Each structure stands twice: as C-alpha cells, then as structure tokens.
Backbone as JSON Lines, residues from 0, in Angstrom:
{"i":0,"aa":"M","n":[122.32,78.17,101.5],"ca":[121.08,78.86,101.24],"c":[121.41,80.31,100.88]}
{"i":1,"aa":"K","n":[120.88,80.77,99.78],"ca":[121.12,82.13,99.34],"c":[119.8,82.88,99.33]}
{"i":2,"aa":"K","n":[119.76,84.01,100.04],"ca":[118.54,84.81,100.1],"c":[118.92,86.27,99.94]}
{"i":3,"aa":"N","n":[118.14,86.99,99.16],"ca":[118.39,88.41,98.98],"c":[117.63,89.2,100.05]}
{"i":4,"aa":"I","n":[118.31,90.16,100.63],"ca":[117.69,91.05,101.6],"c":[117.7,92.43,100.99]}
{"i":5,"aa":"Q","n":[116.55,93.04,100.89],"ca":[116.42,94.38,100.33],"c":[116.51,95.39,101.46]}
{"i":6,"aa":"L","n":[117.52,96.27,101.43],"ca":[117.65,97.32,102.43],"c":[117.0,98.59,101.92]}
{"i":7,"aa":"K","n":[116.21,99.2,102.75],"ca":[115.57,100.46,102.38],"c":[115.28,101.24,103.64]}
{"i":8,"aa":"Q","n":[115.06,102.53,103.46],"ca":[114.67,103.35,104.59],"c":[113.16,103.5,104.57]}
{"i":9,"aa":"S","n":[112.59,103.87,105.71],"ca":[111.14,104.05,105.8],"c":[110.71,105.21,104.91]}
{"i":10,"aa":"T","n":[109.46,105.18,104.51],"ca":[108.9,106.25,103.68],"c":[109.05,107.59,104.36]}
{"i":11,"aa":"G","n":[109.47,108.58,103.61],"ca":[109.61,109.93,104.14],"c":[110.98,110.23,104.72]}
{"i":12,"aa":"Q","n":[111.8,109.21,104.95],"ca":[113.13,109.46,105.49],"c":[114.08,109.85,104.35]}
{"i":13,"aa":"T","n":[115.11,110.63,104.71],"ca":[116.13,110.95,103.72],"c":[116.98,109.72,103.49]}
{"i":14,"aa":"K","n":[117.73,109.73,102.42],"ca":[118.56,108.58,102.08],"c":[119.91,108.69,102.77]}
{"i":15,"aa":"K","n":[119.88,108.68,104.07],"ca":[121.1,108.75,104.87],"c":[121.61,107.34,105.14]}
{"i":16,"aa":"L","n":[122.93,107.21,105.25],"ca":[123.54,105.92,105.52],"c":[122.97,105.28,106.78]}
{"i":17,"aa":"K","n":[122.77,106.08,107.82],"ca":[122.29,105.53,109.09],"c":[120.93,104.83,108.93]}
{"i":18,"aa":"N","n":[120.07,105.35,108.05],"ca":[118.77,104.71,107.83],"c":[118.93,103.31,107.24]}
{"i":19,"aa":"F","n":[119.87,103.14,106.32],"ca":[120.13,101.83,105.74],"c":[120.72,100.89,106.8]}
{"i":20,"aa":"I","n":[121.62,101.41,107.64],"ca":[122.22,100.6,108.7],"c":[121.16,100.15,109.69]}
{"i":21,"aa":"C","n":[120.28,101.05,110.08],"ca":[119.2,100.69,111.02],"c":[118.31,99.6,110.44]}
{"i":22,"aa":"D","n":[118.01,99.68,109.13],"ca":[117.2,98.67,108.48],"c":[117.92,97.32,108.48]}
{"i":23,"aa":"L","n":[119.22,97.34,108.2],"ca":[120.01,96.1,108.24],"c":[119.97,95.49,109.64]}
{"i":24,"aa":"L","n":[120.19,96.31,110.66],"ca":[120.19,95.8,112.04],"c":[118.82,95.24,112.42]}
{"i":25,"aa":"L","n":[117.76,95.91,111.99],"ca":[116.41,95.41,112.27],"c":[116.22,94.02,111.68]}
{"i":26,"aa":"K","n":[116.66,93.85,110.44],"ca":[116.51,92.54,109.78],"c":[117.38,91.47,110.44]}
{"i":27,"aa":"L","n":[118.5,91.89,111.04],"ca":[119.4,90.92,111.66],"c":[118.97,90.51,113.07]}
{"i":28,"aa":"I","n":[118.46,91.45,113.86],"ca":[118.26,91.11,115.28],"c":[116.81,91.03,115.74]}
{"i":29,"aa":"A","n":[115.86,91.42,114.91],"ca":[114.45,91.31,115.31],"c":[113.98,89.87,115.13]}
{"i":30,"aa":"S","n":[113.28,89.36,116.11],"ca":[112.72,88.01,116.0],"c":[111.45,88.07,115.15]}
{"i":31,"aa":"P","n":[110.95,86.93,114.7],"ca":[109.75,86.92,113.86],"c":[108.53,87.59,114.51]}
{"i":32,"aa":"D","n":[108.45,87.55,115.84],"ca":[107.31,88.18,116.5],"c":[107.52,89.67,116.74]}
{"i":33,"aa":"G","n":[108.68,90.2,116.29],"ca":[108.94,91.64,116.4],"c":[109.7,92.06,117.64]}
{"i":34,"aa":"T","n":[109.95,91.14,118.55],"ca":[110.72,91.51,119.75],"c":[112.19,91.65,119.39]}
{"i":35,"aa":"I","n":[112.85,92.5,120.16],"ca":[114.26,92.75,119.9],"c":[115.04,92.56,121.2]}
{"i":36,"aa":"A","n":[115.97,91.65,121.16],"ca":[116.83,91.4,122.32],"c":[118.25,91.79,121.93]}
{"i":37,"aa":"P","n":[119.07,92.21,122.89],"ca":[120.47,92.51,122.56],"c":[121.1,91.3,121.86]}
{"i":38,"aa":"T","n":[121.82,91.6,120.78],"ca":[122.4,90.55,119.94],"c":[123.85,90.89,119.66]}
{"i":39,"aa":"L","n":[124.7,89.86,119.71],"ca":[126.12,90.04,119.41],"c":[126.36,89.85,117.91]}
{"i":40,"aa":"L","n":[126.99,90.85,117.3],"ca":[127.3,90.8,115.87],"c":[128.75,91.21,115.63]}
{"i":41,"aa":"K","n":[129.37,90.58,114.66],"ca":[130.65,91.05,114.12],"c":[130.35,91.45,112.69]}
{"i":42,"aa":"I","n":[130.77,92.65,112.29],"ca":[130.42,93.16,110.97],"c":[131.67,93.57,110.2]}
{"i":43,"aa":"L","n":[131.8,93.02,109.0],"ca":[132.86,93.4,108.07],"c":[132.23,94.3,107.02]}
{"i":44,"aa":"I","n":[132.88,95.45,106.75],"ca":[132.36,96.39,105.76],"c":[133.41,96.58,104.68]}
{"i":45,"aa":"L","n":[132.98,96.41,103.42],"ca":[133.86,96.54,102.27],"c":[133.3,97.59,101.33]}
{"i":46,"aa":"Y","n":[134.16,98.09,100.44],"ca":[133.71,98.99,99.38],"c":[134.08,98.36,98.05]}
{"i":47,"aa":"R","n":[133.12,98.26,97.13],"ca":[133.36,97.7,95.8],"c":[133.01,98.74,94.74]}
{"i":48,"aa":"Y","n":[133.82,98.76,93.68],"ca":[133.59,99.68,92.57],"c":[134.27,99.15,91.32]}
{"i":49,"aa":"T","n":[133.95,99.72,90.18],"ca":[134.65,99.38,88.94],"c":[135.66,100.47,88.64]}
{"i":50,"aa":"I","n":[136.65,100.17,87.83],"ca":[137.7,101.13,87.52],"c":[137.16,102.26,86.65]}
{"i":51,"aa":"A","n":[136.33,101.93,85.68],"ca":[135.81,102.96,84.77],"c":[134.29,102.89,84.71]}
{"i":52,"aa":"A","n":[133.66,104.04,84.54],"ca":[132.2,104.08,84.4],"c":[131.79,103.27,83.19]}
{"i":53,"aa":"G","n":[130.7,102.55,83.3],"ca":[130.21,101.75,82.19],"c":[130.86,100.38,82.11]}
{"i":54,"aa":"E","n":[131.89,100.15,82.9],"ca":[132.57,98.86,82.88],"c":[131.65,97.81,83.5]}
{"i":55,"aa":"K","n":[131.83,96.56,83.08],"ca":[130.99,95.48,83.57],"c":[131.13,95.36,85.09]}
{"i":56,"aa":"K","n":[130.03,95.03,85.73],"ca":[130.02,94.92,87.19],"c":[130.76,93.69,87.69]}
{"i":57,"aa":"D","n":[131.14,92.76,86.78],"ca":[131.86,91.57,87.23],"c":[133.36,91.84,87.41]}
{"i":58,"aa":"T","n":[133.8,93.06,87.14],"ca":[135.21,93.43,87.34],"c":[135.32,94.43,88.5]}
{"i":59,"aa":"L","n":[134.75,94.08,89.62],"ca":[134.73,94.98,90.77],"c":[136.03,94.91,91.57]}
{"i":60,"aa":"I","n":[136.48,96.08,92.02],"ca":[137.62,96.19,92.92],"c":[137.04,96.26,94.33]}
{"i":61,"aa":"T","n":[137.65,95.56,95.29],"ca":[137.14,95.54,96.65],"c":[138.19,96.09,97.62]}
{"i":62,"aa":"L","n":[137.75,97.03,98.46],"ca":[138.62,97.63,99.48],"c":[137.97,97.45,100.86]}
{"i":63,"aa":"P","n":[138.77,97.19,101.89],"ca":[138.18,97.09,103.23],"c":[137.88,98.48,103.8]}
{"i":64,"aa":"I","n":[136.75,98.61,104.47],"ca":[136.42,99.85,105.17],"c":[136.66,99.66,106.66]}
{"i":65,"aa":"A","n":[136.05,98.64,107.25],"ca":[136.19,98.42,108.69],"c":[135.78,97.01,109.06]}
{"i":66,"aa":"L","n":[136.29,96.56,110.2],"ca":[135.85,95.31,110.81],"c":[135.42,95.67,112.23]}
{"i":67,"aa":"I","n":[134.13,95.56,112.48],"ca":[133.59,95.86,113.8],"c":[133.66,94.55,114.6]}
{"i":68,"aa":"P","n":[134.43,94.52,115.69],"ca":[134.54,93.28,116.46],"c":[133.19,92.91,117.07]}
{"i":69,"aa":"V","n":[133.12,91.74,117.67],"ca":[131.87,91.28,118.28],"c":[131.36,92.37,119.23]}
{"i":70,"aa":"T","n":[130.18,92.89,118.91],"ca":[129.6,94.03,119.62],"c":[128.14,93.75,119.86]}
{"i":71,"aa":"S","n":[127.62,94.21,120.98],"ca":[126.2,94.04,121.29],"c":[125.39,95.16,120.63]}
{"i":72,"aa":"F","n":[124.39,94.78,119.84],"ca":[123.46,95.71,119.21],"c":[122.09,95.48,119.83]}
{"i":73,"aa":"D","n":[121.35,96.56,120.07],"ca":[120.04,96.44,120.7],"c":[119.01,97.37,120.05]}
{"i":74,"aa":"E","n":[117.88,97.55,120.71],"ca":[116.78,98.33,120.15],"c":[117.18,99.78,119.87]}
{"i":75,"aa":"Q","n":[118.05,100.35,120.71],"ca":[118.51,101.72,120.47],"c":[119.27,101.82,119.15]}
{"i":76,"aa":"D","n":[120.0,100.78,118.79],"ca":[120.74,100.78,117.53],"c":[119.79,100.73,116.34]}
{"i":77,"aa":"I","n":[118.7,100.01,116.47],"ca":[117.7,99.96,115.39],"c":[117.03,101.32,115.24]}
{"i":78,"aa":"D","n":[116.84,102.04,116.36],"ca":[116.25,103.38,116.32],"c":[117.24,104.43,115.82]}
{"i":79,"aa":"G","n":[118.53,104.06,115.74],"ca":[119.55,105.01,115.28],"c":[120.15,105.84,116.38]}
{"i":80,"aa":"T","n":[119.83,105.52,117.64],"ca":[120.35,106.31,118.75],"c":[121.42,105.57,119.55]}
{"i":81,"aa":"G","n":[121.66,104.31,119.25],"ca":[122.62,103.51,120.0],"c":[124.07,103.83,119.65]}
{"i":82,"aa":"I","n":[124.94,103.59,120.59],"ca":[126.37,103.85,120.41],"c":[126.95,103.0,119.29]}
{"i":83,"aa":"A","n":[126.6,101.72,119.25],"ca":[127.16,100.82,118.23],"c":[126.74,101.23,116.82]}
{"i":84,"aa":"C","n":[125.48,101.58,116.64],"ca":[124.97,102.01,115.33],"c":[125.66,103.3,114.89]}
{"i":85,"aa":"N","n":[125.76,104.26,115.8],"ca":[126.41,105.53,115.47],"c":[127.88,105.35,115.15]}
{"i":86,"aa":"S","n":[128.54,104.45,115.87],"ca":[129.95,104.17,115.61],"c":[130.13,103.55,114.22]}
{"i":87,"aa":"L","n":[129.26,102.62,113.88],"ca":[129.3,101.99,112.56],"c":[129.1,103.03,111.47]}
{"i":88,"aa":"N","n":[128.1,103.87,111.61],"ca":[127.81,104.94,110.66],"c":[129.0,105.89,110.54]}
{"i":89,"aa":"D","n":[129.54,106.33,111.67],"ca":[130.66,107.28,111.67],"c":[131.91,106.68,111.03]}
{"i":90,"aa":"N","n":[132.17,105.39,111.28],"ca":[133.34,104.73,110.68],"c":[133.26,104.75,109.16]}
{"i":91,"aa":"I","n":[132.08,104.45,108.62],"ca":[131.92,104.42,107.17],"c":[132.03,105.83,106.58]}
{"i":92,"aa":"L","n":[131.32,106.79,107.17],"ca":[131.38,108.16,106.67],"c":[132.8,108.72,106.74]}
{"i":93,"aa":"N","n":[133.51,108.41,107.82],"ca":[134.89,108.86,107.99],"c":[135.79,108.25,106.91]}
{"i":94,"aa":"W","n":[135.61,106.96,106.64],"ca":[136.41,106.29,105.6],"c":[136.2,106.98,104.25]}
{"i":95,"aa":"F","n":[134.94,107.29,103.92],"ca":[134.65,107.95,102.65],"c":[135.26,109.34,102.59]}
{"i":96,"aa":"S","n":[135.2,110.08,103.69],"ca":[135.75,111.44,103.67],"c":[137.27,111.43,103.56]}
{"i":97,"aa":"I","n":[137.94,110.47,104.15],"ca":[139.4,110.38,104.1],"c":[139.88,109.84,102.75]}
{"i":98,"aa":"N","n":[139.23,108.79,102.25],"ca":[139.7,108.1,101.05],"c":[139.13,108.64,99.75]}
{"i":99,"aa":"N","n":[138.01,109.34,99.79],"ca":[137.38,109.91,98.61],"c":[137.45,108.92,97.43]}
{"i":100,"aa":"P","n":[136.81,107.73,97.58],"ca":[136.97,106.67,96.59],"c":[136.26,106.94,95.28]}
{"i":101,"aa":"V","n":[136.7,106.23,94.25],"ca":[136.02,106.23,92.96],"c":[134.63,105.64,93.21]}
{"i":102,"aa":"C","n":[133.62,106.18,92.57],"ca":[132.26,105.68,92.87],"c":[131.59,105.02,91.68]}
{"i":103,"aa":"N","n":[132.34,104.58,90.68],"ca":[131.76,103.88,89.53],"c":[131.12,102.58,89.99]}
{"i":104,"aa":"N","n":[129.79,102.5,89.87],"ca":[129.05,101.31,90.32],"c":[129.38,100.97,91.78]}
{"i":105,"aa":"G","n":[129.65,101.98,92.6],"ca":[130.09,101.77,93.98],"c":[129.03,101.13,94.86]}
{"i":106,"aa":"Q","n":[129.51,100.23,95.73],"ca":[128.65,99.53,96.67],"c":[129.34,99.44,98.02]}
{"i":107,"aa":"I","n":[128.57,99.65,99.08],"ca":[129.05,99.31,100.42],"c":[128.51,97.92,100.69]}
{"i":108,"aa":"V","n":[129.4,97.0,101.05],"ca":[129.02,95.6,101.22],"c":[129.25,95.18,102.67]}
{"i":109,"aa":"F","n":[128.22,94.61,103.28],"ca":[128.29,94.16,104.67],"c":[128.32,92.64,104.72]}
{"i":110,"aa":"S","n":[129.09,92.14,105.67],"ca":[129.07,90.73,106.03],"c":[128.91,90.71,107.54]}
{"i":111,"aa":"A","n":[127.83,90.1,108.02],"ca":[127.55,90.12,109.45],"c":[127.52,88.69,110.0]}
{"i":112,"aa":"T","n":[128.21,88.48,111.11],"ca":[128.19,87.19,111.8],"c":[127.42,87.36,113.09]}
{"i":113,"aa":"L","n":[126.38,86.55,113.27],"ca":[125.57,86.57,114.48],"c":[126.17,85.59,115.47]}
{"i":114,"aa":"Y","n":[126.35,86.03,116.72],"ca":[126.95,85.2,117.76],"c":[125.93,84.84,118.83]}
{"i":115,"aa":"S","n":[126.18,83.7,119.49],"ca":[125.33,83.3,120.61],"c":[125.6,84.22,121.79]}
{"i":116,"aa":"N","n":[124.61,84.4,122.65],"ca":[124.81,85.18,123.87],"c":[125.43,84.26,124.91]}
{"i":117,"aa":"P","n":[126.61,84.61,125.4],"ca":[127.31,83.73,126.34],"c":[126.62,83.7,127.71]}
{"i":118,"aa":"T","n":[126.7,82.55,128.33],"ca":[126.22,82.4,129.71],"c":[127.38,81.87,130.55]}
{"i":119,"aa":"N","n":[127.4,82.24,131.81],"ca":[128.45,81.83,132.74],"c":[129.83,82.16,132.17]}
{"i":120,"aa":"N","n":[130.68,81.16,132.03],"ca":[132.05,81.38,131.56],"c":[132.23,81.07,130.08]}
{"i":121,"aa":"E","n":[131.14,80.84,129.38],"ca":[131.24,80.53,127.95],"c":[131.63,81.77,127.16]}
{"i":122,"aa":"S","n":[132.31,81.53,126.07],"ca":[132.57,82.65,125.16],"c":[131.55,82.57,124.03]}
{"i":123,"aa":"P","n":[131.25,83.7,123.4],"ca":[130.25,83.68,122.33],"c":[130.72,82.82,121.16]}
{"i":124,"aa":"Q","n":[129.79,82.11,120.56],"ca":[130.09,81.24,119.42],"c":[129.32,81.73,118.19]}
{"i":125,"aa":"P","n":[129.97,81.71,117.02],"ca":[129.26,82.15,115.81],"c":[128.11,81.2,115.49]}
{"i":126,"aa":"L","n":[126.95,81.79,115.14],"ca":[125.78,80.98,114.78],"c":[125.57,80.93,113.28]}
{"i":127,"aa":"F","n":[125.61,82.09,112.62],"ca":[125.51,82.12,111.17],"c":[126.1,83.41,110.63]}
{"i":128,"aa":"V","n":[126.41,83.37,109.33],"ca":[126.99,84.52,108.65],"c":[126.06,84.94,107.52]}
{"i":129,"aa":"L","n":[125.84,86.24,107.44],"ca":[125.07,86.82,106.34],"c":[126.06,87.62,105.5]}
{"i":130,"aa":"D","n":[126.28,87.18,104.27],"ca":[127.29,87.79,103.39],"c":[126.65,88.62,102.28]}
{"i":131,"aa":"D","n":[127.44,89.55,101.78],"ca":[127.13,90.25,100.54],"c":[125.84,91.06,100.57]}
{"i":132,"aa":"V","n":[125.61,91.77,101.67],"ca":[124.48,92.69,101.74],"c":[124.97,94.03,101.19]}
{"i":133,"aa":"K","n":[124.37,94.51,100.1],"ca":[124.9,95.66,99.37],"c":[124.0,96.88,99.49]}
{"i":134,"aa":"I","n":[124.64,98.04,99.57],"ca":[123.95,99.32,99.42],"c":[124.73,100.06,98.34]}
{"i":135,"aa":"Y","n":[124.04,100.52,97.32],"ca":[124.7,101.26,96.25],"c":[124.91,102.71,96.68]}
{"i":136,"aa":"V","n":[126.13,103.23,96.48],"ca":[126.45,104.57,96.96],"c":[125.6,105.64,96.29]}
{"i":137,"aa":"A","n":[125.08,105.37,95.11],"ca":[124.23,106.34,94.43],"c":[122.94,106.59,95.2]}
{"i":138,"aa":"E","n":[122.57,105.68,96.09],"ca":[121.34,105.8,96.87],"c":[121.55,106.51,98.2]}
{"i":139,"aa":"I","n":[122.78,106.85,98.54],"ca":[123.08,107.42,99.85],"c":[123.53,108.87,99.69]}
{"i":140,"aa":"E","n":[122.81,109.78,100.34],"ca":[123.08,111.22,100.19],"c":[124.29,111.72,100.95]}
{"i":141,"aa":"D","n":[124.58,111.14,102.1],"ca":[125.6,111.75,102.97],"c":[127.01,111.18,102.82]}
{"i":142,"aa":"L","n":[127.27,110.36,101.8],"ca":[128.63,109.84,101.6],"c":[129.55,110.86,100.96]}
{"i":143,"aa":"F","n":[128.99,111.72,100.12],"ca":[129.77,112.73,99.43],"c":[129.17,114.1,99.73]}
{"i":144,"aa":"P","n":[129.37,114.61,100.96],"ca":[128.75,115.88,101.34],"c":[129.22,117.02,100.44]}
{"i":145,"aa":"G","n":[128.28,117.9,100.11],"ca":[128.6,119.06,99.29],"c":[128.58,118.78,97.8]}
{"i":146,"aa":"K","n":[128.4,117.52,97.4],"ca":[128.34,117.19,95.98],"c":[126.93,116.73,95.66]}
{"i":147,"aa":"K","n":[126.36,117.29,94.6],"ca":[125.07,116.81,94.12],"c":[125.37,115.64,93.21]}
{"i":148,"aa":"M","n":[124.99,114.43,93.67],"ca":[125.38,113.23,92.95],"c":[124.39,112.83,91.87]}
{"i":149,"aa":"G","n":[123.14,113.19,91.97],"ca":[122.16,112.79,90.97],"c":[121.96,111.28,90.99]}
{"i":150,"aa":"K","n":[121.46,110.75,89.89],"ca":[121.17,109.33,89.82],"c":[122.42,108.5,89.64]}
{"i":151,"aa":"N","n":[123.43,109.05,88.96],"ca":[124.66,108.3,88.7],"c":[125.85,109.11,89.2]}
{"i":152,"aa":"P","n":[126.33,108.81,90.43],"ca":[127.41,109.62,90.99],"c":[128.69,109.57,90.16]}
{"i":153,"aa":"A","n":[128.96,108.44,89.51],"ca":[130.17,108.34,88.7],"c":[130.1,109.31,87.53]}
{"i":154,"aa":"R","n":[128.95,109.4,86.89],"ca":[128.78,110.3,85.76],"c":[128.9,111.75,86.19]}
{"i":155,"aa":"T","n":[128.35,112.08,87.36],"ca":[128.44,113.45,87.88],"c":[129.89,113.84,88.11]}
{"i":156,"aa":"I","n":[130.67,112.97,88.72],"ca":[132.09,113.26,88.99],"c":[132.86,113.37,87.69]}
{"i":157,"aa":"Q","n":[132.6,112.46,86.73],"ca":[133.29,112.53,85.44],"c":[132.98,113.84,84.72]}
{"i":158,"aa":"R","n":[131.73,114.28,84.79],"ca":[131.33,115.54,84.15],"c":[132.11,116.7,84.74]}
{"i":159,"aa":"K","n":[132.24,116.71,86.09],"ca":[132.99,117.78,86.75],"c":[134.47,117.74,86.36]}
{"i":160,"aa":"Q","n":[135.02,116.51,86.24],"ca":[136.42,116.38,85.85],"c":[136.63,116.87,84.42]}
{"i":161,"aa":"R","n":[135.7,116.55,83.5],"ca":[135.81,117.0,82.11],"c":[135.75,118.52,82.04]}
{"i":162,"aa":"K","n":[134.84,119.14,82.81],"ca":[134.74,120.6,82.84],"c":[136.04,121.22,83.3]}
{"i":163,"aa":"S","n":[136.66,120.62,84.32],"ca":[137.92,121.13,84.84],"c":[139.03,121.01,83.8]}
{"i":164,"aa":"I","n":[139.08,119.89,83.1],"ca":[140.1,119.68,82.06],"c":[139.89,120.65,80.91]}
{"i":165,"aa":"N","n":[138.62,120.79,80.46],"ca":[138.32,121.71,79.36],"c":[138.64,123.14,79.74]}
{"i":166,"aa":"S","n":[138.36,123.51,80.99],"ca":[138.68,124.84,81.48],"c":[140.18,125.08,81.45]}
{"i":167,"aa":"S","n":[140.96,124.08,81.85],"ca":[142.42,124.18,81.84],"c":[142.94,124.33,80.42]}
{"i":168,"aa":"K","n":[142.35,123.56,79.48],"ca":[142.77,123.66,78.08],"c":[142.49,125.06,77.54]}
{"i":169,"aa":"T","n":[141.31,125.59,77.85],"ca":[140.93,126.93,77.38],"c":[141.88,127.97,77.94]}
{"i":170,"aa":"N","n":[142.23,127.86,79.2],"ca":[143.17,128.8,79.82],"c":[144.55,128.73,79.16]}
{"i":171,"aa":"L","n":[144.99,127.52,78.8],"ca":[146.29,127.36,78.15],"c":[146.27,127.95,76.74]}
{"i":172,"aa":"Q","n":[145.16,127.75,76.03],"ca":[145.06,128.27,74.66],"c":[145.0,129.79,74.66]}
{"i":173,"aa":"N","n":[144.38,130.38,75.68],"ca":[144.25,131.83,75.76],"c":[145.55,132.5,76.23]}
{"i":174,"aa":"S","n":[146.51,131.73,76.74],"ca":[147.75,132.31,77.24],"c":[148.71,132.61,76.12]}
C-alpha cells in the first residue's frame, strides 16, 4: 500500500525543521480519535540531492544522516518540547552544519518503523514501516543559517559561487 503524507507546519509558524518533525510525529503516533500514547519508533534519516541544478530528479544521490534507535516518542515530542524530538532535530541540523551538503533538489527523507509496546519480558516487535517521507530543503529556513535561500536554494548558492569566481577573475585581470 502506497500513501502520500503531506508534511506541513501550522499556519503562522516559521518554516523550522522542528515544526516539520512535530507534524511527522503527530501523523505517526496520534490515534484516529486524537489521543496520543507513548509510541516506540526507529527512524532512519537520509539526504537526497542531484549533482547539478536542473538535473532530473531521478538521478538522486543519497547520503545517510542518522539512524535513531528504537525510542519512545510521546505528546511532548509532538509539542516540540520532548527530548527525543529535540535530539532528532539537533542531529539533522548538526549534520547539515558539519557536512554543508549540495542542495540541488535537496530532500530530507525519513523512514520510520513503528514498534509494539512490550509487556512483561517481551521485546518490542516491528509493526509497520513508513518509507520515503520527504521534506524539501528549500522549505526549511534553519538548515543553512545565515544564508538567504529564497525559493531555490541551489540557484542562490550557484549565484554566490559565480559572483565569487567573477570577482576572482576581475582581481586577476586588474593585477
């Protein structure tokens, strides 16, 4: 069964990564009647991008960001105040700040496995996997702090690189 899940932040919120994560967690652990019980999740986070701007999206490069082991997520995580949610957010932001990845058609991709809540001496068992939940980096403000990304972050970075190259050429010609 294939179903698309649209991740978005509530009206009026900034486009921060944590808002998208909270929305994902809400969709994963809230029951149909709206109640939220602590839920065990294992989350794999990947980064996908193309080598060059304008390149077809079917030639995506995939890099691992993090694998969050089976962890309990609860209502505080949906509110953005829980330890697990903050850790997930910090891991992703830290990866971006260290690796400074290419952002051509960039996507953060989540794969989440929901586990049963163990009783007595049982160990948690996987119940289902939700794959390929994407957030486009162009929609997230806090991945590239200090850079105004605009609608197309790849184009913004390329423009800055061209200006730097042209400036270097001008300096060489004037020498």
